Amino acid sequence: MADGTLPDHAVEGSISEFQLVELKISSICFRRNNYTRGRKYDDAAAMHTIAIVNIIWFLLALCFIVAFCLYKFSLKLPNRLEDVFQDLIRYGKTKEHIKRPSWQLFFNVSKRCFSHFYAVSVMWNGLLLLFSIRSVVMRETLPDWLIDALWCLTGRPRDAWNELHLSILLIQVLLWVHSLRRLLECLFVSVFSNGVIHIVQYAFGLGYYVLLGLTVLCINASLPQSGAVPFFKQLTWYHAIGTLLFIWASLLQHWSLSLLAKMRTDNSGKVETLAHKMPRGGWFELVSCPHYLAELLIYVAMSVCCGCSSLTWWLVVLYVLYNQALAAQLCHDYYRSKFETYPRQRKAFIPFVL
Ligand SMILES: NC(=O)c1ccc[n+]([C@@H]2O[C@H](COP(=O)([O-])OP(=O)(O)OC[C@H]3O[C@@H](n4cnc5c(N)ncnc54)[C@H](OP(=O)(O)O)[C@@H]3O)[C@@H](O)[C@H]2O)c1
């Protein structure tokens, strides 16, 4: 029993079938408890299995790569499916001019609800950050339910989160700051029109920041052991470069979103119009969506903060790249069809490239 196997006497015929089933269940529970309590059980095997968190991000990235290719190369799906596809990839202004069957209007949610995503993120990622700070400062272990969730996502034992890396805490802080800034921008800077998103996009947006926060903690299990290096002595050059890139990308995003808002307001900040105008100035001269480019750079900056060594975070970056590339291409095509004088040299998302 000590290794989680059934005792010798537990053979069919010597005990009832019911007892046998009970023993098998307790044997499985025993294995799992050993696993989460950080004993050696199957630890080596877990290192070589593909973590569920990586599978999730890979599949999400794949969905957006396929969607981007279908859209970019104008590949058409069968009728009904094409309607649903267009409904799911578009939101806001890029949804305005497409004809949608009336039953699809039922799934509309106001685009103003974007702020809910960041409100959830500020609360959830703030809570996770608090647990991490307590773990580093007071040497408290993370709560059991959180360790169980991380175990499900990575298959790694409990002691993988005994020592949190400085990189993890830094990414958690950056993620929280990013979410708070975006929440404040949604509430006090951006001027929303009556654009809509699909209810599936809304549900996805709510779950996205919950998974993202857990993903940051998952990375701790895959970073090289810090050994006996004291927490603040782990600080290194890539933390500084990642943080600087994060600050610059955040400023670029804020500036771009402020410029979009200014196109709808007068000098006193009073809303004059809800129309979609042609953006001009700064990075908008290079790309149609500098705020999407900035979003990608924010995630790259977080990858730099963990020494570019986390496959999991690169899968997140891959997802953001294609998610934002798709949104940018839709927006770019919208501007080109709406404004006859739209600058030909302007790209959608990455200057001179895409
Ligand atoms: N990480 C992710 O998975 C993810 C996913 C989506 C978005 N985001 C980020 O969230 C931020 C906002 O994204 P978004 O898709 O909502 O951006 P967006 O469509 O450009 O909208 C941003 C704001 O500008 C307004 N606006 C857009 N185009 C305009 C124009 N031509 N003239 C005047 N106002 C205009 C919008 O109003 P209306 O649209 O209401 O008219 C909205 O208030 C971006 O920085 C993006 O990177 C991240």
PDB file of N, CA and C in Angstrom, residues 289-351:
ATOM      1  N   CYS A 289      -3.121  49.831 -36.376  1.00  0.00           N
ATOM      2  CA  CYS A 289      -3.452  49.487 -34.982  1.00  0.00           C
ATOM      3  C   CYS A 289      -2.210  49.416 -34.098  1.00  0.00           C
ATOM      4  N   PRO A 290      -1.596  50.578 -33.796  1.00  0.00           N
ATOM      5  CA  PRO A 290      -0.412  50.532 -32.913  1.00  0.00           C
ATOM      6  C   PRO A 290      -0.739  50.003 -31.522  1.00  0.00           C
ATOM      7  N   HIS A 291      -2.001  50.130 -31.077  1.00  0.00           N
ATOM      8  CA  HIS A 291      -2.357  49.624 -29.732  1.00  0.00           C
ATOM      9  C   HIS A 291      -2.344  48.098 -29.708  1.00  0.00           C
ATOM     10  N   TYR A 292      -2.585  47.441 -30.862  1.00  0.00           N
ATOM     11  CA  TYR A 292      -2.488  45.973 -30.906  1.00  0.00           C
ATOM     12  C   TYR A 292      -1.018  45.551 -30.928  1.00  0.00           C
ATOM     13  N   LEU A 293      -0.203  46.320 -31.647  1.00  0.00           N
ATOM     14  CA  LEU A 293       1.234  46.041 -31.648  1.00  0.00           C
ATOM     15  C   LEU A 293       1.778  46.177 -30.217  1.00  0.00           C
ATOM     16  N   ALA A 294       1.331  47.239 -29.522  1.00  0.00           N
ATOM     17  CA  ALA A 294       1.774  47.460 -28.141  1.00  0.00           C
ATOM     18  C   ALA A 294       1.368  46.290 -27.244  1.00  0.00           C
ATOM     19  N   GLU A 295       0.156  45.751 -27.478  1.00  0.00           N
ATOM     20  CA  GLU A 295      -0.307  44.603 -26.681  1.00  0.00           C
ATOM     21  C   GLU A 295       0.662  43.424 -26.843  1.00  0.00           C
ATOM     22  N   LEU A 296       1.036  43.165 -28.087  1.00  0.00           N
ATOM     23  CA  LEU A 296       1.981  42.068 -28.345  1.00  0.00           C
ATOM     24  C   LEU A 296       3.306  42.326 -27.621  1.00  0.00           C
ATOM     25  N   LEU A 297       3.792  43.569 -27.692  1.00  0.00           N
ATOM     26  CA  LEU A 297       5.080  43.898 -27.060  1.00  0.00           C
ATOM     27  C   LEU A 297       5.012  43.768 -25.533  1.00  0.00           C
ATOM     28  N   ILE A 298       3.845  44.030 -24.967  1.00  0.00           N
ATOM     29  CA  ILE A 298       3.677  43.888 -23.513  1.00  0.00           C
ATOM     30  C   ILE A 298       3.886  42.418 -23.110  1.00  0.00           C
ATOM     31  N   TYR A 299       3.357  41.502 -23.926  1.00  0.00           N
ATOM     32  CA  TYR A 299       3.520  40.072 -23.612  1.00  0.00           C
ATOM     33  C   TYR A 299       4.955  39.609 -23.896  1.00  0.00           C
ATOM     34  N   VAL A 300       5.579  40.189 -24.940  1.00  0.00           N
ATOM     35  CA  VAL A 300       6.990  39.856 -25.209  1.00  0.00           C
ATOM     36  C   VAL A 300       7.844  40.343 -24.029  1.00  0.00           C
ATOM     37  N   ALA A 301       7.520  41.530 -23.520  1.00  0.00           N
ATOM     38  CA  ALA A 301       8.266  42.079 -22.375  1.00  0.00           C
ATOM     39  C   ALA A 301       8.188  41.127 -21.181  1.00  0.00           C
ATOM     40  N   MET A 302       7.014  40.531 -20.959  1.00  0.00           N
ATOM     41  CA  MET A 302       6.873  39.596 -19.835  1.00  0.00           C
ATOM     42  C   MET A 302       7.721  38.346 -20.074  1.00  0.00           C
ATOM     43  N   SER A 303       7.822  37.950 -21.343  1.00  0.00           N
ATOM     44  CA  SER A 303       8.671  36.798 -21.664  1.00  0.00           C
ATOM     45  C   SER A 303      10.135  37.126 -21.376  1.00  0.00           C
ATOM     46  N   VAL A 304      10.538  38.347 -21.716  1.00  0.00           N
ATOM     47  CA  VAL A 304      11.921  38.786 -21.433  1.00  0.00           C
ATOM     48  C   VAL A 304      12.165  38.733 -19.926  1.00  0.00           C
ATOM     49  N   CYS A 305      11.133  39.092 -19.145  1.00  0.00           N
ATOM     50  CA  CYS A 305      11.283  39.100 -17.682  1.00  0.00           C
ATOM     51  C   CYS A 305      11.551  37.713 -17.108  1.00  0.00           C
ATOM     52  N   CYS A 306      11.218  36.652 -17.833  1.00  0.00           N
ATOM     53  CA  CYS A 306      11.605  35.325 -17.314  1.00  0.00           C
ATOM     54  C   CYS A 306      12.745  34.756 -18.166  1.00  0.00           C
ATOM     55  N   GLY A 307      13.549  35.655 -18.685  1.00  0.00           N
ATOM     56  CA  GLY A 307      14.758  35.234 -19.409  1.00  0.00           C
ATOM     57  C   GLY A 307      14.454  34.564 -20.731  1.00  0.00           C
ATOM     58  N   CYS A 308      13.275  34.797 -21.297  1.00  0.00           N
ATOM     59  CA  CYS A 308      12.833  34.200 -22.573  1.00  0.00           C
ATOM     60  C   CYS A 308      12.885  32.675 -22.513  1.00  0.00           C
ATOM     61  N   SER A 309      12.838  32.098 -21.307  1.00  0.00           N
ATOM     62  CA  SER A 309      13.102  30.663 -21.184  1.00  0.00           C
ATOM     63  C   SER A 309      11.835  29.815 -21.018  1.00  0.00           C
ATOM     64  N   SER A 310      10.660  30.479 -20.974  1.00  0.00           N
ATOM     65  CA  SER A 310       9.449  29.694 -20.709  1.00  0.00           C
ATOM     66  C   SER A 310       8.682  29.388 -22.007  1.00  0.00           C
ATOM     67  N   LEU A 311       8.637  28.104 -22.349  1.00  0.00           N
ATOM     68  CA  LEU A 311       7.866  27.672 -23.524  1.00  0.00           C
ATOM     69  C   LEU A 311       6.395  28.063 -23.338  1.00  0.00           C
ATOM     70  N   THR A 312       5.892  27.882 -22.121  1.00  0.00           N
ATOM     71  CA  THR A 312       4.481  28.205 -21.841  1.00  0.00           C
ATOM     72  C   THR A 312       4.188  29.658 -22.206  1.00  0.00           C
ATOM     73  N   TRP A 313       5.081  30.575 -21.771  1.00  0.00           N
ATOM     74  CA  TRP A 313       4.798  31.991 -22.047  1.00  0.00           C
ATOM     75  C   TRP A 313       4.958  32.311 -23.523  1.00  0.00           C
ATOM     76  N   TRP A 314       5.855  31.617 -24.226  1.00  0.00           N
ATOM     77  CA  TRP A 314       5.960  31.851 -25.674  1.00  0.00           C
ATOM     78  C   TRP A 314       4.696  31.383 -26.398  1.00  0.00           C
ATOM     79  N   LEU A 315       4.032  30.357 -25.851  1.00  0.00           N
ATOM     80  CA  LEU A 315       2.761  29.928 -26.455  1.00  0.00           C
ATOM     81  C   LEU A 315       1.693  31.001 -26.235  1.00  0.00           C
ATOM     82  N   VAL A 316       1.748  31.649 -25.056  1.00  0.00           N
ATOM     83  CA  VAL A 316       0.830  32.774 -24.798  1.00  0.00           C
ATOM     84  C   VAL A 316       1.109  33.892 -25.812  1.00  0.00           C
ATOM     85  N   VAL A 317       2.402  34.182 -26.029  1.00  0.00           N
ATOM     86  CA  VAL A 317       2.781  35.241 -26.979  1.00  0.00           C
ATOM     87  C   VAL A 317       2.286  34.886 -28.392  1.00  0.00           C
ATOM     88  N   LEU A 318       2.407  33.607 -28.744  1.00  0.00           N
ATOM     89  CA  LEU A 318       1.947  33.151 -30.067  1.00  0.00           C
ATOM     90  C   LEU A 318       0.437  33.385 -30.216  1.00  0.00           C
ATOM     91  N   TYR A 319      -0.297  33.067 -29.141  1.00  0.00           N
ATOM     92  CA  TYR A 319      -1.748  33.305 -29.150  1.00  0.00           C
ATOM     93  C   TYR A 319      -2.040  34.804 -29.347  1.00  0.00           C
ATOM     94  N   VAL A 320      -1.348  35.663 -28.568  1.00  0.00           N
ATOM     95  CA  VAL A 320      -1.604  37.113 -28.654  1.00  0.00           C
ATOM     96  C   VAL A 320      -1.235  37.631 -30.051  1.00  0.00           C
ATOM     97  N   LEU A 321      -0.130  37.119 -30.604  1.00  0.00           N
ATOM     98  CA  LEU A 321       0.297  37.545 -31.942  1.00  0.00           C
ATOM     99  C   LEU A 321      -0.827  37.326 -32.957  1.00  0.00           C
ATOM    100  N   TYR A 322      -1.399  36.122 -32.983  1.00  0.00           N
ATOM    101  CA  TYR A 322      -2.414  35.832 -34.009  1.00  0.00           C
ATOM    102  C   TYR A 322      -3.773  36.439 -33.668  1.00  0.00           C
ATOM    103  N   ASN A 323      -4.079  36.519 -32.379  1.00  0.00           N
ATOM    104  CA  ASN A 323      -5.331  37.149 -31.975  1.00  0.00           C
ATOM    105  C   ASN A 323      -5.339  38.625 -32.407  1.00  0.00           C
ATOM    106  N   GLN A 324      -4.228  39.313 -32.138  1.00  0.00           N
ATOM    107  CA  GLN A 324      -4.149  40.737 -32.462  1.00  0.00           C
ATOM    108  C   GLN A 324      -3.936  40.954 -33.969  1.00  0.00           C
ATOM    109  N   ALA A 325      -3.222  40.022 -34.610  1.00  0.00           N
ATOM    110  CA  ALA A 325      -3.021  40.142 -36.062  1.00  0.00           C
ATOM    111  C   ALA A 325      -4.368  40.055 -36.785  1.00  0.00           C
ATOM    112  N   LEU A 326      -5.224  39.150 -36.326  1.00  0.00           N
ATOM    113  CA  LEU A 326      -6.549  38.999 -36.946  1.00  0.00           C
ATOM    114  C   LEU A 326      -7.382  40.266 -36.747  1.00  0.00           C
ATOM    115  N   ALA A 327      -7.410  40.761 -35.489  1.00  0.00           N
ATOM    116  CA  ALA A 327      -8.191  41.977 -35.205  1.00  0.00           C
ATOM    117  C   ALA A 327      -7.644  43.163 -36.011  1.00  0.00           C
ATOM    118  N   ALA A 328      -6.309  43.245 -36.116  1.00  0.00           N
ATOM    119  CA  ALA A 328      -5.693  44.361 -36.844  1.00  0.00           C
ATOM    120  C   ALA A 328      -5.999  44.280 -38.340  1.00  0.00           C
ATOM    121  N   GLN A 329      -5.959  43.075 -38.893  1.00  0.00           N
ATOM    122  CA  GLN A 329      -6.224  42.919 -40.333  1.00  0.00           C
ATOM    123  C   GLN A 329      -7.673  43.305 -40.651  1.00  0.00           C
ATOM    124  N   LEU A 330      -8.593  42.906 -39.762  1.00  0.00           N
ATOM    125  CA  LEU A 330     -10.008  43.267 -39.954  1.00  0.00           C
ATOM    126  C   LEU A 330     -10.178  44.786 -39.908  1.00  0.00           C
ATOM    127  N   CYS A 331      -9.504  45.411 -38.954  1.00  0.00           N
ATOM    128  CA  CYS A 331      -9.600  46.869 -38.784  1.00  0.00           C
ATOM    129  C   CYS A 331      -8.969  47.585 -39.992  1.00  0.00           C
ATOM    130  N   HIS A 332      -7.807  47.084 -40.413  1.00  0.00           N
ATOM    131  CA  HIS A 332      -7.083  47.659 -41.553  1.00  0.00           C
ATOM    132  C   HIS A 332      -7.957  47.607 -42.814  1.00  0.00           C
ATOM    133  N   ASP A 333      -8.581  46.460 -43.066  1.00  0.00           N
ATOM    134  CA  ASP A 333      -9.432  46.302 -44.251  1.00  0.00           C
ATOM    135  C   ASP A 333     -10.668  47.205 -44.153  1.00  0.00           C
ATOM    136  N   TYR A 334     -11.161  47.372 -42.916  1.00  0.00           N
ATOM    137  CA  TYR A 334     -12.312  48.263 -42.696  1.00  0.00           C
ATOM    138  C   TYR A 334     -11.946  49.697 -43.081  1.00  0.00           C
ATOM    139  N   TYR A 335     -10.773  50.170 -42.602  1.00  0.00           N
ATOM    140  CA  TYR A 335     -10.331  51.532 -42.933  1.00  0.00           C
ATOM    141  C   TYR A 335     -10.123  51.678 -44.438  1.00  0.00           C
ATOM    142  N   ARG A 336      -9.513  50.683 -45.054  1.00  0.00           N
ATOM    143  CA  ARG A 336      -9.211  50.793 -46.491  1.00  0.00           C
ATOM    144  C   ARG A 336     -10.481  50.827 -47.330  1.00  0.00           C
ATOM    145  N   SER A 337     -11.517  50.111 -46.867  1.00  0.00           N
ATOM    146  CA  SER A 337     -12.756  50.125 -47.648  1.00  0.00           C
ATOM    147  C   SER A 337     -13.551  51.403 -47.373  1.00  0.00           C
ATOM    148  N   LYS A 338     -13.351  51.994 -46.178  1.00  0.00           N
ATOM    149  CA  LYS A 338     -14.147  53.170 -45.808  1.00  0.00           C
ATOM    150  C   LYS A 338     -13.523  54.480 -46.301  1.00  0.00           C
ATOM    151  N   PHE A 339     -12.189  54.594 -46.238  1.00  0.00           N
ATOM    152  CA  PHE A 339     -11.522  55.852 -46.593  1.00  0.00           C
ATOM    153  C   PHE A 339     -10.756  55.690 -47.902  1.00  0.00           C
ATOM    154  N   GLU A 340     -11.216  56.383 -48.924  1.00  0.00           N
ATOM    155  CA  GLU A 340     -10.571  56.264 -50.250  1.00  0.00           C
ATOM    156  C   GLU A 340      -9.120  56.712 -50.225  1.00  0.00           C
ATOM    157  N   THR A 341      -8.834  57.695 -49.359  1.00  0.00           N
ATOM    158  CA  THR A 341      -7.466  58.265 -49.332  1.00  0.00           C
ATOM    159  C   THR A 341      -6.589  57.578 -48.279  1.00  0.00           C
ATOM    160  N   TYR A 342      -6.992  56.398 -47.844  1.00  0.00           N
ATOM    161  CA  TYR A 342      -6.220  55.733 -46.779  1.00  0.00           C
ATOM    162  C   TYR A 342      -4.796  55.463 -47.273  1.00  0.00           C
ATOM    163  N   PRO A 343      -3.761  55.877 -46.493  1.00  0.00           N
ATOM    164  CA  PRO A 343      -2.365  55.758 -46.968  1.00  0.00           C
ATOM    165  C   PRO A 343      -1.998  54.329 -47.356  1.00  0.00           C
ATOM    166  N   ARG A 344      -1.468  54.155 -48.581  1.00  0.00           N
ATOM    167  CA  ARG A 344      -1.178  52.827 -49.114  1.00  0.00           C
ATOM    168  C   ARG A 344      -0.039  52.142 -48.357  1.00  0.00           C
ATOM    169  N   GLN A 345       0.937  52.969 -47.880  1.00  0.00           N
ATOM    170  CA  GLN A 345       2.117  52.362 -47.254  1.00  0.00           C
ATOM    171  C   GLN A 345       1.840  51.887 -45.825  1.00  0.00           C
ATOM    172  N   ARG A 346       0.706  52.320 -45.256  1.00  0.00           N
ATOM    173  CA  ARG A 346       0.393  51.947 -43.872  1.00  0.00           C
ATOM    174  C   ARG A 346       0.093  50.450 -43.777  1.00  0.00           C
ATOM    175  N   LYS A 347       0.745  49.760 -42.828  1.00  0.00           N
ATOM    176  CA  LYS A 347       0.476  48.333 -42.622  1.00  0.00           C
ATOM    177  C   LYS A 347      -0.589  48.170 -41.540  1.00  0.00           C
ATOM    178  N   ALA A 348      -1.018  46.914 -41.316  1.00  0.00           N
ATOM    179  CA  ALA A 348      -2.084  46.685 -40.342  1.00  0.00           C
ATOM    180  C   ALA A 348      -1.559  46.725 -38.900  1.00  0.00           C
ATOM    181  N   PHE A 349      -0.382  46.132 -38.669  1.00  0.00           N
ATOM    182  CA  PHE A 349      -0.069  45.767 -37.290  1.00  0.00           C
ATOM    183  C   PHE A 349       1.421  45.860 -36.985  1.00  0.00           C
ATOM    184  N   ILE A 350       2.278  45.355 -37.903  1.00  0.00           N
ATOM    185  CA  ILE A 350       3.725  45.390 -37.687  1.00  0.00           C
ATOM    186  C   ILE A 350       4.345  46.260 -38.787  1.00  0.00           C
ATOM    187  N   PRO A 351       4.996  47.380 -38.388  1.00  0.00           N
ATOM    188  CA  PRO A 351       5.504  48.324 -39.396  1.00  0.00           C
ATOM    189  C   PRO A 351       6.329  47.635 -40.482  1.00  0.00           C
TER     190      PRO A 351
END
